């Protein structure tokens, strides 16, 4: 029977939930808003399936194939502008969908909670596009994928490294008709905190939320901005400097405990393909440096290479040196962040005090931050935001 004694030992991948033959495991939120398995001991038969399937309870068997890297941009500019980076995921997904396959990935539900879902048409693909900085609720995704694989359907699954490892462990064997795609991941923020944040925004605006984008390109790729739209027609564009939820994520206040001791930090992955932002595309191709977004694509397996070759009609690409690509933009592929010393108190306060007070305590808006927000549109119009960001990051 799976028992979580140390929360750094559970990534919330839901493999244990999916594998239980008696369906006695539920994924329940803890005080921080993260999902953990809870076992109904009245139904449990102590078969041990949940312990055996957990990817954090067994050694990681690394894929030792030759990894190759490419800077990638989708040729469809509308898709690229709707995407967090270069639209590579949409290009891969398009190939799979054109073959009659099914694509799984993270999306918003009607209340803007983040969950995994599937699409089978190009038109529906838009809901899987763009990054969501919230841990996804997997629901019955793994069992659905297994059933579809057995039917012979081609599947593309995208998720965090722990979700890919959880799926692979649950399936127990390799399927020729499964392609896995993971991300270079900093961490997974709290779904519970996200719900509170949305409720606060809606109450403050006195209007329901109708649109959310964590990586809107209103001010270009370098100036990626969070956008929240309301039923009253207003859209708020906020940079990380003045946007509470993303700020607490990048300050390592609201990520899941297991993310700070991630078991899957390695360049060589068991996923077929890895994606992450290519901010420094100028280091690989001057022609691609247009501030509209570029994805760095790592190919780990023959299956990944084959899909990439089939995707070439939909993309612009430039081969990159793997070591250089990781050093410039992919350091989170191999390194964990360190939890903020205030993290424990932050989540305690998130339970105990009003959300407005929480924001004022951990996110006081200085004149400097407000000036940055005011100047951003001006700097963008001058065409120097991209260069300024790179200069500051040196």
GROMACS .gro file of C-alpha atoms in nm:
model
  394
    1UNK     CA    1   0.000   0.000   0.000
    2UNK     CA    2   0.143   0.333  -0.104
    3UNK     CA    3   0.211   0.566   0.188
    4UNK     CA    4   0.354   0.915   0.144
    5UNK     CA    5   0.582   0.977   0.443
    6UNK     CA    6   0.796   1.241   0.272
    7UNK     CA    7   0.619   1.464   0.019
    8UNK     CA    8   0.936   1.504  -0.183
    9UNK     CA    9   0.885   1.137  -0.274
   10UNK     CA   10   0.559   1.195  -0.465
   11UNK     CA   11   0.538   1.388  -0.792
   12UNK     CA   12   0.160   1.345  -0.823
   13UNK     CA   13   0.192   1.163  -1.156
   14UNK     CA   14  -0.115   0.946  -1.070
   15UNK     CA   15   0.035   0.615  -1.189
   16UNK     CA   16  -0.063   0.456  -0.857
   17UNK     CA   17  -0.420   0.580  -0.897
   18UNK     CA   18  -0.439   0.438  -1.249
   19UNK     CA   19  -0.290   0.095  -1.171
   20UNK     CA   20  -0.499   0.008  -0.863
   21UNK     CA   21  -0.711  -0.302  -0.950
   22UNK     CA   22  -0.967  -0.224  -0.677
   23UNK     CA   23  -0.995   0.149  -0.758
   24UNK     CA   24  -0.934   0.229  -0.393
   25UNK     CA   25  -0.693   0.519  -0.453
   26UNK     CA   26  -0.811   0.876  -0.496
   27UNK     CA   27  -0.596   1.181  -0.566
   28UNK     CA   28  -0.678   1.437  -0.296
   29UNK     CA   29  -0.543   1.790  -0.241
   30UNK     CA   30  -0.330   1.858   0.064
   31UNK     CA   31  -0.317   2.189   0.252
   32UNK     CA   32  -0.090   2.336  -0.015
   33UNK     CA   33  -0.332   2.240  -0.291
   34UNK     CA   34  -0.126   1.958  -0.447
   35UNK     CA   35  -0.278   1.617  -0.526
   36UNK     CA   36  -0.154   1.309  -0.336
   37UNK     CA   37  -0.281   0.949  -0.336
   38UNK     CA   38  -0.519   0.852  -0.056
   39UNK     CA   39  -0.594   0.482  -0.004
   40UNK     CA   40  -0.930   0.345   0.112
   41UNK     CA   41  -0.800   0.073   0.346
   42UNK     CA   42  -1.141  -0.096   0.349
   43UNK     CA   43  -1.104  -0.178  -0.020
   44UNK     CA   44  -0.725  -0.223  -0.043
   45UNK     CA   45  -0.606  -0.585  -0.090
   46UNK     CA   46  -0.236  -0.505  -0.032
   47UNK     CA   47  -0.139  -0.628  -0.379
   48UNK     CA   48   0.151  -0.381  -0.392
   49UNK     CA   49   0.075  -0.265  -0.746
   50UNK     CA   50   0.080   0.101  -0.640
   51UNK     CA   51   0.424   0.073  -0.482
   52UNK     CA   52   0.567  -0.114  -0.781
   53UNK     CA   53   0.441   0.137  -1.037
   54UNK     CA   54   0.569   0.451  -0.862
   55UNK     CA   55   0.852   0.594  -1.076
   56UNK     CA   56   1.009   0.757  -0.771
   57UNK     CA   57   1.039   0.425  -0.587
   58UNK     CA   58   1.263   0.256  -0.842
   59UNK     CA   59   1.594   0.338  -1.011
   60UNK     CA   60   1.570   0.556  -1.320
   61UNK     CA   61   1.681   0.360  -1.625
   62UNK     CA   62   1.830   0.624  -1.853
   63UNK     CA   63   1.801   0.621  -2.230
   64UNK     CA   64   2.164   0.627  -2.344
   65UNK     CA   65   2.094   0.706  -2.707
   66UNK     CA   66   2.251   0.995  -2.897
   67UNK     CA   67   2.055   1.314  -2.831
   68UNK     CA   68   2.041   1.575  -3.108
   69UNK     CA   69   1.918   1.935  -3.085
   70UNK     CA   70   1.734   2.169  -3.322
   71UNK     CA   71   1.603   2.525  -3.294
   72UNK     CA   72   1.251   2.507  -3.437
   73UNK     CA   73   0.981   2.750  -3.551
   74UNK     CA   74   0.637   2.665  -3.686
   75UNK     CA   75   0.592   2.802  -4.039
   76UNK     CA   76   0.233   2.900  -3.958
   77UNK     CA   77   0.282   3.241  -3.796
   78UNK     CA   78  -0.063   3.243  -3.637
   79UNK     CA   79   0.013   2.914  -3.461
   80UNK     CA   80   0.354   3.040  -3.351
   81UNK     CA   81   0.202   3.355  -3.201
   82UNK     CA   82  -0.054   3.144  -3.012
   83UNK     CA   83   0.223   2.920  -2.876
   84UNK     CA   84   0.446   2.978  -2.573
   85UNK     CA   85   0.764   2.954  -2.780
   86UNK     CA   86   0.807   2.839  -3.141
   87UNK     CA   87   0.503   2.618  -3.196
   88UNK     CA   88   0.703   2.295  -3.230
   89UNK     CA   89   0.451   2.098  -3.022
   90UNK     CA   90   0.170   2.197  -3.260
   91UNK     CA   91   0.378   2.084  -3.558
   92UNK     CA   92   0.446   1.742  -3.403
   93UNK     CA   93   0.081   1.710  -3.302
   94UNK     CA   94  -0.038   1.803  -3.651
   95UNK     CA   95   0.155   1.513  -3.804
   96UNK     CA   96   0.006   1.270  -3.551
   97UNK     CA   97  -0.348   1.402  -3.601
   98UNK     CA   98  -0.314   1.386  -3.981
   99UNK     CA   99  -0.242   1.015  -3.939
  100UNK     CA  100  -0.563   0.965  -3.744
  101UNK     CA  101  -0.381   0.969  -3.410
  102UNK     CA  102  -0.478   1.122  -3.077
  103UNK     CA  103  -0.281   1.386  -2.885
  104UNK     CA  104  -0.283   1.420  -2.505
  105UNK     CA  105  -0.168   1.731  -2.320
  106UNK     CA  106  -0.248   1.990  -2.056
  107UNK     CA  107  -0.543   2.224  -2.106
  108UNK     CA  108  -0.783   2.450  -1.916
  109UNK     CA  109  -1.126   2.323  -1.821
  110UNK     CA  110  -1.428   2.558  -1.816
  111UNK     CA  111  -1.317   2.698  -1.478
  112UNK     CA  112  -0.953   2.735  -1.588
  113UNK     CA  113  -0.830   2.448  -1.375
  114UNK     CA  114  -0.546   2.266  -1.553
  115UNK     CA  115  -0.606   1.905  -1.651
  116UNK     CA  116  -0.491   1.655  -1.912
  117UNK     CA  117  -0.722   1.591  -2.205
  118UNK     CA  118  -0.707   1.450  -2.557
  119UNK     CA  119  -0.778   1.593  -2.902
  120UNK     CA  120  -0.836   1.413  -3.229
  121UNK     CA  121  -0.879   1.709  -3.466
  122UNK     CA  122  -0.659   1.998  -3.577
  123UNK     CA  123  -0.928   2.245  -3.476
  124UNK     CA  124  -0.926   2.122  -3.114
  125UNK     CA  125  -0.547   2.132  -3.090
  126UNK     CA  126  -0.553   2.498  -2.986
  127UNK     CA  127  -0.667   2.407  -2.633
  128UNK     CA  128  -0.343   2.214  -2.572
  129UNK     CA  129  -0.127   2.499  -2.699
  130UNK     CA  130   0.077   2.732  -2.476
  131UNK     CA  131   0.234   2.670  -2.134
  132UNK     CA  132   0.025   2.633  -1.819
  133UNK     CA  133   0.219   2.710  -1.502
  134UNK     CA  134   0.003   2.485  -1.284
  135UNK     CA  135   0.031   2.112  -1.211
  136UNK     CA  136  -0.211   1.923  -1.432
  137UNK     CA  137  -0.475   1.687  -1.294
  138UNK     CA  138  -0.418   1.362  -1.487
  139UNK     CA  139  -0.760   1.212  -1.412
  140UNK     CA  140  -0.802   0.887  -1.609
  141UNK     CA  141  -0.550   0.983  -1.877
  142UNK     CA  142  -0.320   0.682  -1.828
  143UNK     CA  143  -0.596   0.422  -1.848
  144UNK     CA  144  -0.746   0.595  -2.156
  145UNK     CA  145  -0.408   0.588  -2.329
  146UNK     CA  146  -0.359   0.218  -2.253
  147UNK     CA  147  -0.698   0.129  -2.401
  148UNK     CA  148  -0.629   0.333  -2.715
  149UNK     CA  149  -0.283   0.181  -2.758
  150UNK     CA  150  -0.431  -0.168  -2.740
  151UNK     CA  151  -0.674  -0.065  -3.014
  152UNK     CA  152  -0.375   0.025  -3.229
  153UNK     CA  153  -0.428   0.404  -3.222
  154UNK     CA  154  -0.127   0.630  -3.264
  155UNK     CA  155  -0.080   0.840  -2.948
  156UNK     CA  156   0.129   1.149  -2.877
  157UNK     CA  157   0.152   1.219  -2.503
  158UNK     CA  158   0.298   1.546  -2.377
  159UNK     CA  159   0.367   1.628  -2.014
  160UNK     CA  160   0.630   1.694  -1.750
  161UNK     CA  161   0.916   1.443  -1.711
  162UNK     CA  162   0.752   1.284  -1.405
  163UNK     CA  163   0.425   1.242  -1.594
  164UNK     CA  164   0.604   1.073  -1.885
  165UNK     CA  165   0.789   0.843  -1.643
  166UNK     CA  166   0.462   0.768  -1.464
  167UNK     CA  167   0.294   0.674  -1.792
  168UNK     CA  168   0.584   0.454  -1.901
  169UNK     CA  169   0.586   0.277  -1.565
  170UNK     CA  170   0.209   0.225  -1.574
  171UNK     CA  171   0.219   0.077  -1.926
  172UNK     CA  172   0.500  -0.164  -1.823
  173UNK     CA  173   0.617  -0.213  -2.180
  174UNK     CA  174   0.701  -0.010  -2.488
  175UNK     CA  175   0.438   0.050  -2.755
  176UNK     CA  176   0.542   0.127  -3.112
  177UNK     CA  177   0.234   0.347  -3.148
  178UNK     CA  178   0.316   0.570  -2.848
  179UNK     CA  179   0.530   0.883  -2.883
  180UNK     CA  180   0.619   1.070  -2.564
  181UNK     CA  181   0.718   1.434  -2.539
  182UNK     CA  182   0.837   1.601  -2.219
  183UNK     CA  183   0.946   1.948  -2.116
  184UNK     CA  184   1.241   2.107  -1.944
  185UNK     CA  185   1.058   2.189  -1.626
  186UNK     CA  186   1.137   2.431  -1.341
  187UNK     CA  187   0.860   2.295  -1.120
  188UNK     CA  188   0.483   2.253  -1.095
  189UNK     CA  189   0.290   2.527  -0.912
  190UNK     CA  190  -0.002   2.458  -0.679
  191UNK     CA  191  -0.347   2.402  -0.835
  192UNK     CA  192  -0.504   2.507  -0.504
  193UNK     CA  193  -0.322   2.840  -0.500
  194UNK     CA  194  -0.414   2.891  -0.865
  195UNK     CA  195  -0.786   2.855  -0.782
  196UNK     CA  196  -0.754   3.114  -0.507
  197UNK     CA  197  -0.569   3.348  -0.739
  198UNK     CA  198  -0.837   3.325  -1.007
  199UNK     CA  199  -1.113   3.381  -0.752
  200UNK     CA  200  -0.932   3.690  -0.621
  201UNK     CA  201  -0.890   3.831  -0.973
  202UNK     CA  202  -1.254   3.771  -1.063
  203UNK     CA  203  -1.379   3.929  -0.739
  204UNK     CA  204  -1.151   4.230  -0.780
  205UNK     CA  205  -1.269   4.290  -1.137
  206UNK     CA  206  -1.631   4.201  -1.047
  207UNK     CA  207  -1.648   3.994  -1.364
  208UNK     CA  208  -1.600   3.624  -1.452
  209UNK     CA  209  -1.272   3.522  -1.616
  210UNK     CA  210  -1.308   3.419  -1.980
  211UNK     CA  211  -0.947   3.392  -2.099
  212UNK     CA  212  -0.606   3.305  -1.953
  213UNK     CA  213  -0.265   3.292  -2.119
  214UNK     CA  214   0.050   3.245  -1.916
  215UNK     CA  215   0.270   3.335  -2.213
  216UNK     CA  216   0.093   3.593  -2.427
  217UNK     CA  217   0.307   3.758  -2.697
  218UNK     CA  218   0.132   4.097  -2.693
  219UNK     CA  219   0.478   4.250  -2.632
  220UNK     CA  220   0.670   3.990  -2.833
  221UNK     CA  221   0.841   3.666  -2.730
  222UNK     CA  222   1.106   3.833  -2.515
  223UNK     CA  223   0.832   4.027  -2.338
  224UNK     CA  224   0.606   3.725  -2.281
  225UNK     CA  225   0.326   3.849  -2.060
  226UNK     CA  226   0.048   3.688  -1.861
  227UNK     CA  227  -0.293   3.788  -1.996
  228UNK     CA  228  -0.625   3.748  -1.816
  229UNK     CA  229  -0.949   3.838  -1.991
  230UNK     CA  230  -1.285   3.909  -1.827
  231UNK     CA  231  -1.647   3.889  -1.935
  232UNK     CA  232  -1.671   4.269  -1.910
  233UNK     CA  233  -1.428   4.290  -2.204
  234UNK     CA  234  -1.120   4.396  -2.011
  235UNK     CA  235  -0.787   4.217  -2.064
  236UNK     CA  236  -0.503   4.260  -1.814
  237UNK     CA  237  -0.146   4.217  -1.942
  238UNK     CA  238   0.102   4.172  -1.660
  239UNK     CA  239   0.473   4.095  -1.674
  240UNK     CA  240   0.636   3.863  -1.423
  241UNK     CA  241   0.763   4.162  -1.226
  242UNK     CA  242   0.411   4.263  -1.125
  243UNK     CA  243   0.222   3.934  -1.168
  244UNK     CA  244   0.180   3.758  -0.833
  245UNK     CA  245   0.129   3.395  -0.937
  246UNK     CA  246   0.420   3.372  -1.182
  247UNK     CA  247   0.637   3.578  -0.949
  248UNK     CA  248   0.587   3.330  -0.663
  249UNK     CA  249   0.665   3.044  -0.904
  250UNK     CA  250   0.994   3.195  -1.018
  251UNK     CA  251   1.077   3.282  -0.656
  252UNK     CA  252   1.037   2.908  -0.577
  253UNK     CA  253   0.755   2.970  -0.332
  254UNK     CA  254   0.470   2.771  -0.486
  255UNK     CA  255   0.619   2.461  -0.655
  256UNK     CA  256   0.550   2.104  -0.544
  257UNK     CA  257   0.798   1.970  -0.282
  258UNK     CA  258   0.916   1.687  -0.511
  259UNK     CA  259   1.024   1.942  -0.775
  260UNK     CA  260   1.307   2.058  -0.552
  261UNK     CA  261   1.444   1.702  -0.551
  262UNK     CA  262   1.335   1.598  -0.900
  263UNK     CA  263   1.443   1.244  -0.992
  264UNK     CA  264   1.438   1.313  -1.365
  265UNK     CA  265   1.693   1.590  -1.414
  266UNK     CA  266   1.903   1.462  -1.701
  267UNK     CA  267   1.972   1.553  -2.063
  268UNK     CA  268   1.918   1.195  -2.179
  269UNK     CA  269   1.547   1.126  -2.132
  270UNK     CA  270   1.313   0.832  -2.164
  271UNK     CA  271   1.079   1.059  -2.358
  272UNK     CA  272   1.123   1.049  -2.733
  273UNK     CA  273   1.133   1.429  -2.758
  274UNK     CA  274   1.206   1.714  -2.515
  275UNK     CA  275   1.099   2.076  -2.567
  276UNK     CA  276   1.201   2.403  -2.404
  277UNK     CA  277   1.235   2.775  -2.478
  278UNK     CA  278   1.514   2.881  -2.712
  279UNK     CA  279   1.562   3.239  -2.595
  280UNK     CA  280   1.910   3.260  -2.748
  281UNK     CA  281   1.817   3.153  -3.100
  282UNK     CA  282   2.062   3.419  -3.226
  283UNK     CA  283   2.343   3.186  -3.113
  284UNK     CA  284   2.227   2.926  -3.366
  285UNK     CA  285   2.061   3.127  -3.645
  286UNK     CA  286   2.050   3.504  -3.699
  287UNK     CA  287   1.770   3.461  -3.954
  288UNK     CA  288   1.539   3.300  -3.696
  289UNK     CA  289   1.590   3.578  -3.439
  290UNK     CA  290   1.261   3.764  -3.494
  291UNK     CA  291   1.120   3.784  -3.136
  292UNK     CA  292   0.817   3.569  -3.224
  293UNK     CA  293   0.930   3.256  -3.045
  294UNK     CA  294   1.158   2.957  -3.097
  295UNK     CA  295   1.152   2.609  -2.945
  296UNK     CA  296   1.462   2.405  -2.871
  297UNK     CA  297   1.387   2.043  -2.961
  298UNK     CA  298   1.592   1.752  -2.826
  299UNK     CA  299   1.550   1.419  -3.004
  300UNK     CA  300   1.638   1.117  -2.792
  301UNK     CA  301   1.514   0.815  -2.986
  302UNK     CA  302   1.468   0.686  -3.338
  303UNK     CA  303   1.094   0.731  -3.288
  304UNK     CA  304   1.150   1.098  -3.205
  305UNK     CA  305   1.378   1.144  -3.507
  306UNK     CA  306   1.121   0.985  -3.738
  307UNK     CA  307   0.846   1.218  -3.616
  308UNK     CA  308   1.080   1.516  -3.655
  309UNK     CA  309   1.154   1.419  -4.016
  310UNK     CA  310   0.782   1.395  -4.090
  311UNK     CA  311   0.731   1.736  -3.930
  312UNK     CA  312   0.987   1.918  -4.149
  313UNK     CA  313   0.729   2.047  -4.403
  314UNK     CA  314   0.563   2.242  -4.118
  315UNK     CA  315   0.874   2.396  -3.958
  316UNK     CA  316   1.187   2.605  -4.000
  317UNK     CA  317   1.478   2.453  -3.814
  318UNK     CA  318   1.849   2.484  -3.751
  319UNK     CA  319   2.070   2.216  -3.599
  320UNK     CA  320   2.224   2.311  -3.265
  321UNK     CA  321   2.503   2.181  -3.046
  322UNK     CA  322   2.340   1.998  -2.755
  323UNK     CA  323   2.586   2.115  -2.490
  324UNK     CA  324   2.558   2.478  -2.602
  325UNK     CA  325   2.179   2.459  -2.621
  326UNK     CA  326   2.158   2.327  -2.265
  327UNK     CA  327   2.406   2.582  -2.132
  328UNK     CA  328   2.223   2.880  -2.284
  329UNK     CA  329   1.859   2.798  -2.213
  330UNK     CA  330   1.818   2.445  -2.080
  331UNK     CA  331   1.998   2.446  -1.747
  332UNK     CA  332   1.677   2.332  -1.575
  333UNK     CA  333   1.713   2.003  -1.766
  334UNK     CA  334   1.985   1.901  -1.521
  335UNK     CA  335   1.942   2.124  -1.215
  336UNK     CA  336   1.676   2.159  -0.946
  337UNK     CA  337   1.588   2.490  -0.790
  338UNK     CA  338   1.613   2.544  -0.413
  339UNK     CA  339   1.295   2.605  -0.213
  340UNK     CA  340   1.255   2.962  -0.095
  341UNK     CA  341   1.322   2.989   0.282
  342UNK     CA  342   0.978   3.149   0.315
  343UNK     CA  343   0.796   2.869   0.130
  344UNK     CA  344   0.652   2.694   0.437
  345UNK     CA  345   0.528   3.018   0.590
  346UNK     CA  346   0.393   3.130   0.253
  347UNK     CA  347   0.162   2.829   0.224
  348UNK     CA  348   0.062   2.861   0.590
  349UNK     CA  349  -0.035   3.221   0.526
  350UNK     CA  350  -0.218   3.118   0.207
  351UNK     CA  351  -0.449   2.911   0.430
  352UNK     CA  352  -0.483   3.158   0.717
  353UNK     CA  353  -0.504   3.510   0.576
  354UNK     CA  354  -0.713   3.680   0.303
  355UNK     CA  355  -0.561   3.658  -0.045
  356UNK     CA  356  -0.529   4.035  -0.076
  357UNK     CA  357  -0.322   4.036   0.242
  358UNK     CA  358  -0.110   3.745   0.113
  359UNK     CA  359  -0.025   3.944  -0.199
  360UNK     CA  360   0.069   4.255  -0.002
  361UNK     CA  361   0.292   4.053   0.230
  362UNK     CA  362   0.486   3.857  -0.032
  363UNK     CA  363   0.452   4.079  -0.334
  364UNK     CA  364   0.467   4.450  -0.245
  365UNK     CA  365   0.454   4.653  -0.566
  366UNK     CA  366   0.754   4.885  -0.565
  367UNK     CA  367   0.780   5.195  -0.782
  368UNK     CA  368   1.058   5.017  -0.973
  369UNK     CA  369   0.829   4.724  -1.062
  370UNK     CA  370   0.551   4.956  -1.171
  371UNK     CA  371   0.791   5.159  -1.385
  372UNK     CA  372   0.908   4.840  -1.558
  373UNK     CA  373   0.546   4.758  -1.642
  374UNK     CA  374   0.480   5.110  -1.773
  375UNK     CA  375   0.800   5.114  -1.982
  376UNK     CA  376   0.751   4.770  -2.134
  377UNK     CA  377   0.517   4.880  -2.417
  378UNK     CA  378   0.753   5.167  -2.504
  379UNK     CA  379   1.063   4.946  -2.510
  380UNK     CA  380   0.876   4.691  -2.721
  381UNK     CA  381   0.771   4.954  -2.976
  382UNK     CA  382   1.132   5.072  -2.998
  383UNK     CA  383   1.227   4.716  -3.094
  384UNK     CA  384   1.490   4.673  -2.823
  385UNK     CA  385   1.308   4.456  -2.566
  386UNK     CA  386   1.457   4.132  -2.698
  387UNK     CA  387   1.815   4.268  -2.689
  388UNK     CA  388   1.765   4.432  -2.350
  389UNK     CA  389   1.643   4.106  -2.196
  390UNK     CA  390   1.949   3.917  -2.322
  391UNK     CA  391   2.181   4.190  -2.195
  392UNK     CA  392   2.025   4.181  -1.847
  393UNK     CA  393   2.045   3.799  -1.831
  394UNK     CA  394   2.421   3.794  -1.897
   0.00000   0.00000   0.00000
